[in-house]
Tab-separated table of C-alpha atoms in Angstrom:
chain	number	residue	atom	x	y	z
U	270	MET	CA	-53.367	-19.055	38.627
U	271	GLU	CA	-53.098	-22.812	39.179
U	272	ILE	CA	-56.673	-23.330	38.015
U	273	LEU	CA	-56.068	-21.184	34.924
U	274	SER	CA	-52.885	-23.042	34.059
U	275	LEU	CA	-54.732	-26.352	34.509
U	276	VAL	CA	-57.469	-25.166	32.135
U	277	PHE	CA	-54.946	-24.131	29.473
U	278	GLY	CA	-53.068	-27.386	30.029
U	279	VAL	CA	-56.206	-29.433	29.429
U	280	ILE	CA	-57.030	-27.364	26.324
U	281	GLY	CA	-53.450	-27.908	25.179
U	282	ASN	CA	-53.886	-31.657	25.672
U	283	VAL	CA	-57.044	-31.673	23.551
U	284	ILE	CA	-55.391	-29.683	20.745
U	285	SER	CA	-52.295	-31.876	20.944
U	286	VAL	CA	-54.430	-35.008	20.553
U	287	LEU	CA	-56.052	-33.431	17.482
U	288	MET	CA	-52.583	-32.544	16.195
U	289	PHE	CA	-51.369	-36.126	16.575
U	290	LEU	CA	-54.518	-37.469	14.886
U	291	SER	CA	-54.639	-34.874	12.076
U	292	PRO	CA	-52.666	-37.022	9.570
U	293	VAL	CA	-55.163	-39.932	9.850
U	294	GLY	CA	-56.687	-38.986	6.479
U	295	THR	CA	-53.255	-39.020	4.873
U	296	PHE	CA	-52.438	-42.461	6.220
U	297	TRP	CA	-55.851	-43.839	5.282
U	298	ARG	CA	-55.034	-42.745	1.723
U	299	ILE	CA	-51.616	-44.433	2.000
U	300	ILE	CA	-53.245	-47.678	3.159
U	301	LYS	CA	-55.861	-47.563	0.379
U	302	HIS	CA	-53.282	-46.885	-2.341
U	303	LYS	CA	-50.629	-49.072	-0.666
U	304	SER	CA	-48.128	-46.318	-1.406
U	305	THR	CA	-46.784	-43.252	0.392
U	306	GLU	CA	-46.671	-41.480	-2.995
U	307	ASP	CA	-44.805	-38.156	-2.555
U	308	PHE	CA	-45.555	-37.720	1.135
U	309	GLU	CA	-42.546	-37.053	3.351
U	310	SER	CA	-41.769	-39.129	6.444
U	311	LEU	CA	-39.607	-36.488	8.144
U	312	PRO	CA	-42.467	-34.617	9.911
U	313	TYR	CA	-43.609	-37.838	11.591
U	314	ILE	CA	-40.102	-38.975	12.520
U	315	CYS	CA	-39.380	-35.583	14.099
U	316	THR	CA	-42.729	-35.535	15.891
U	317	LEU	CA	-42.065	-39.007	17.334
U	318	LEU	CA	-38.687	-37.917	18.689
U	319	ASN	CA	-40.137	-34.685	20.016
U	320	ALA	CA	-43.024	-36.465	21.767
U	321	ALA	CA	-40.669	-39.001	23.327
U	322	LEU	CA	-38.301	-36.391	24.719
U	323	TRP	CA	-41.135	-34.188	26.034
U	324	THR	CA	-42.619	-37.254	27.734
U	325	TYR	CA	-39.281	-37.805	29.453
U	326	TYR	CA	-39.166	-34.117	30.420
U	327	GLY	CA	-42.685	-34.320	31.837
U	328	ILE	CA	-41.747	-37.384	33.896
U	329	ILE	CA	-38.599	-35.963	35.470
U	330	LYS	CA	-39.979	-32.463	36.126
U	331	PRO	CA	-42.342	-32.141	39.105
U	332	GLY	CA	-45.820	-30.892	38.196
U	333	ALA	CA	-45.437	-31.436	34.443
U	334	PHE	CA	-47.748	-34.445	34.225
U	335	LEU	CA	-49.934	-32.791	31.556
U	336	VAL	CA	-46.890	-32.538	29.302
U	337	ALA	CA	-46.029	-36.203	29.866
U	338	THR	CA	-49.510	-37.659	29.365
U	339	VAL	CA	-50.348	-36.090	26.009
U	340	ASN	CA	-46.891	-36.713	24.577
U	341	GLY	CA	-47.090	-40.324	25.747
U	342	PHE	CA	-50.224	-40.620	23.607
U	343	GLY	CA	-48.311	-38.937	20.785
U	344	ILE	CA	-45.576	-41.584	20.941
U	345	LEU	CA	-48.088	-44.368	20.296
U	346	VAL	CA	-49.737	-42.544	17.389
U	347	GLU	CA	-46.472	-41.544	15.713
U	348	ILE	CA	-45.111	-45.093	15.979
U	349	VAL	CA	-48.130	-46.234	13.949
U	350	TYR	CA	-47.520	-43.517	11.324
U	351	VAL	CA	-43.811	-44.271	10.972
U	352	THR	CA	-44.519	-48.015	10.781
U	353	LEU	CA	-46.987	-47.423	7.933
U	354	PHE	CA	-44.311	-45.418	6.119
U	355	LEU	CA	-41.874	-48.299	6.492
U	356	VAL	CA	-44.480	-50.738	5.170
U	357	TYR	CA	-45.831	-48.786	2.188
U	358	ALA	CA	-42.950	-46.553	1.088
U	359	ALA	CA	-40.926	-47.168	-2.059
U	360	PRO	CA	-37.549	-48.832	-1.417
U	361	LYS	CA	-35.587	-45.561	-1.545
U	362	MET	CA	-37.981	-43.755	0.822
U	363	ARG	CA	-38.180	-46.831	3.081
U	364	ALA	CA	-34.392	-46.890	3.391
U	365	LYS	CA	-34.275	-43.147	4.099
U	366	THR	CA	-37.047	-43.454	6.701
U	367	GLY	CA	-35.387	-46.444	8.358
U	368	ILE	CA	-32.043	-44.637	8.634
U	369	LEU	CA	-33.653	-41.508	10.110
U	370	VAL	CA	-35.687	-43.561	12.594
U	371	GLY	CA	-32.554	-45.426	13.669
U	372	LEU	CA	-30.476	-42.269	14.043
U	373	LEU	CA	-33.069	-39.971	15.617
U	374	ASP	CA	-35.854	-41.962	17.256
U	375	VAL	CA	-33.607	-44.739	18.565
U	376	GLY	CA	-29.995	-43.563	18.676
U	377	PHE	CA	-30.379	-39.909	19.666
U	378	LEU	CA	-33.230	-40.573	22.093
U	379	ALA	CA	-31.407	-43.416	23.827
U	380	ALA	CA	-28.213	-41.357	24.095
U	381	ALA	CA	-30.088	-38.347	25.487
U	382	ILE	CA	-31.843	-40.391	28.178
U	383	LEU	CA	-28.746	-42.375	29.149
U	384	VAL	CA	-26.504	-39.305	29.424
U	385	THR	CA	-28.995	-37.292	31.463
U	386	ARG	CA	-29.741	-40.264	33.748
U	387	LEU	CA	-26.157	-41.363	34.332
U	388	VAL	CA	-24.231	-38.081	34.241
U	389	LEU	CA	-26.647	-35.383	35.387
U	390	GLN	CA	-28.814	-35.014	38.458
U	391	GLY	CA	-31.661	-32.889	39.827
U	392	GLN	CA	-32.350	-29.510	38.230
U	393	VAL	CA	-29.352	-29.812	35.900
U	394	ARG	CA	-30.909	-32.948	34.375
U	395	ILE	CA	-34.237	-31.147	33.915
U	396	ASP	CA	-32.537	-28.099	32.387
U	397	ALA	CA	-30.463	-30.182	29.961
U	398	THR	CA	-33.536	-32.100	28.847
U	399	GLY	CA	-35.453	-28.837	28.498
U	400	PHE	CA	-32.759	-27.391	26.226
U	401	MET	CA	-32.931	-30.444	23.973
U	402	CYS	CA	-36.734	-30.255	23.893
U	403	CYS	CA	-36.551	-26.591	22.820
U	404	GLY	CA	-34.305	-27.451	19.901
U	405	LEU	CA	-36.418	-30.421	18.872
U	406	ASN	CA	-39.586	-28.341	19.037
U	407	ILE	CA	-38.182	-25.997	16.417
U	408	VAL	CA	-37.163	-28.957	14.232
U	409	MET	CA	-40.600	-30.587	14.595
U	410	TYR	CA	-42.574	-27.425	13.882
U	411	GLY	CA	-40.350	-26.666	10.902
U	412	SER	CA	-40.446	-30.223	9.522
U	413	PRO	CA	-43.445	-29.540	7.211
U	414	LEU	CA	-40.952	-27.488	5.185
U	415	ALA	CA	-39.641	-30.842	3.960
U	416	ALA	CA	-42.762	-30.959	1.807
U	417	MET	CA	-42.005	-27.554	0.271
U	418	ARG	CA	-39.750	-29.144	-2.353
U	419	THR	CA	-42.698	-31.237	-3.520
U	420	VAL	CA	-44.956	-28.181	-3.513
U	421	VAL	CA	-42.456	-26.301	-5.700
U	422	THR	CA	-41.818	-29.128	-8.171
U	423	THR	CA	-45.467	-30.219	-8.558
U	424	LYS	CA	-46.959	-26.712	-8.228
U	425	SER	CA	-49.530	-28.307	-5.931
U	426	VAL	CA	-50.059	-28.318	-2.161
U	427	GLU	CA	-51.610	-31.794	-2.316
U	428	PHE	CA	-48.663	-33.279	-0.438
U	429	MET	CA	-48.304	-30.423	2.047
U	430	PRO	CA	-49.618	-31.697	5.417
U	431	PHE	CA	-51.964	-28.747	6.035
U	432	LEU	CA	-53.981	-30.298	8.845
U	433	LEU	CA	-50.753	-31.184	10.622
U	434	SER	CA	-49.412	-27.669	10.028
U	435	PHE	CA	-52.682	-26.109	11.219
U	436	PHE	CA	-52.786	-28.057	14.478
U	437	LEU	CA	-49.052	-27.506	15.022
U	438	PHE	CA	-49.846	-23.783	14.773
U	439	LEU	CA	-52.687	-23.997	17.328
U	440	ASN	CA	-50.655	-26.298	19.547
U	441	GLY	CA	-47.710	-23.907	19.642
U	442	GLY	CA	-49.952	-20.998	20.623
U	443	ILE	CA	-51.828	-22.694	23.460
U	444	TRP	CA	-48.733	-24.305	24.993
U	445	THR	CA	-46.947	-20.947	24.873
U	446	LEU	CA	-49.741	-19.502	27.041
U	447	TYR	CA	-49.528	-22.510	29.347
U	448	ALA	CA	-45.763	-22.054	29.638
U	449	ILE	CA	-46.208	-18.392	30.620
U	450	LEU	CA	-48.731	-19.323	33.324
U	451	THR	CA	-46.509	-22.068	34.748
U	452	SER	CA	-43.213	-20.182	34.247
U	453	ASP	CA	-41.850	-23.084	32.209
U	454	TYR	CA	-39.262	-21.234	30.134
U	455	PHE	CA	-38.176	-24.253	28.121
U	456	LEU	CA	-41.711	-25.026	27.028
U	457	GLY	CA	-42.339	-21.336	26.337
U	458	VAL	CA	-39.254	-20.664	24.223
U	459	GLY	CA	-39.662	-23.835	22.194
U	460	THR	CA	-43.342	-23.401	21.417
U	461	LYS	CA	-43.117	-19.645	20.757
U	462	TRP	CA	-40.511	-19.898	18.011
U	463	SER	CA	-42.020	-23.114	16.712
U	464	TRP	CA	-45.412	-21.382	16.445
U	465	ILE	CA	-43.796	-18.641	14.317
U	466	PHE	CA	-41.953	-21.236	12.226
U	467	THR	CA	-45.148	-23.189	11.463
U	468	TRP	CA	-47.009	-20.040	10.430
U	469	SER	CA	-44.126	-19.073	8.130
U	470	SER	CA	-43.880	-22.480	6.435
U	471	THR	CA	-47.612	-22.756	5.798
U	472	ALA	CA	-47.855	-19.163	4.550
U	473	SER	CA	-44.914	-19.762	2.196
U	474	ALA	CA	-46.620	-22.778	0.656
U	475	LEU	CA	-49.857	-20.864	0.144
U	476	CYS	CA	-48.061	-17.876	-1.370
U	477	HIS	CA	-46.123	-20.126	-3.729
U	478	LEU	CA	-49.302	-21.854	-4.850
U	479	GLN	CA	-51.020	-18.513	-5.457
U	480	GLU	CA	-48.003	-17.295	-7.424
U	481	CYS	CA	-48.014	-20.418	-9.572
U	482	GLN	CA	-51.717	-20.085	-10.288
U	483	SER	CA	-51.311	-16.427	-11.273
U	484	PHE	CA	-48.919	-17.452	-14.045
U	485	LYS	CA	-51.363	-19.959	-15.544
């Protein structure tokens, strides 16, 4: 069972790396055009917070090093993405992104770590962090829905992060299996519902696009 869980964990790491790197094409376009256009920053802000908290969870929980390593990589990648948004976004979007980064990626993360380190101990600290990670997983996996408004108004899925949504879908599935094998209930609950959420958001965008095209 340990070997099997290690195999799924390694596969999960590979898929997670692909997930974190999937928006590279989007950000290359942003750099070339020197504009974020109608792309939303929320998915990347949420993913940064999620990766940071899961890294913390992986550090404080014994035997969860695979969770910590890949999310540590995710932190570095998402910092680059968010920084590019702050550099190339229009003033209104830059202000919105800056506020969200300050509130979520700095304020909330710092508060969560400080409270769990200073107030809680042992298994209670791990459990509290796990609960927060579950909630953030659902937010992260549902964050591509922020682009649904653009899909509806433009009648185009050009600004829907499909590669990100696709790898979020795969990532949720493989980590759910890993969680079952390792009896990590927090990882399992978070990724299971997040997997369903990602499938629903992507399917909704596709259905809306098909409906719009049928009326042309």
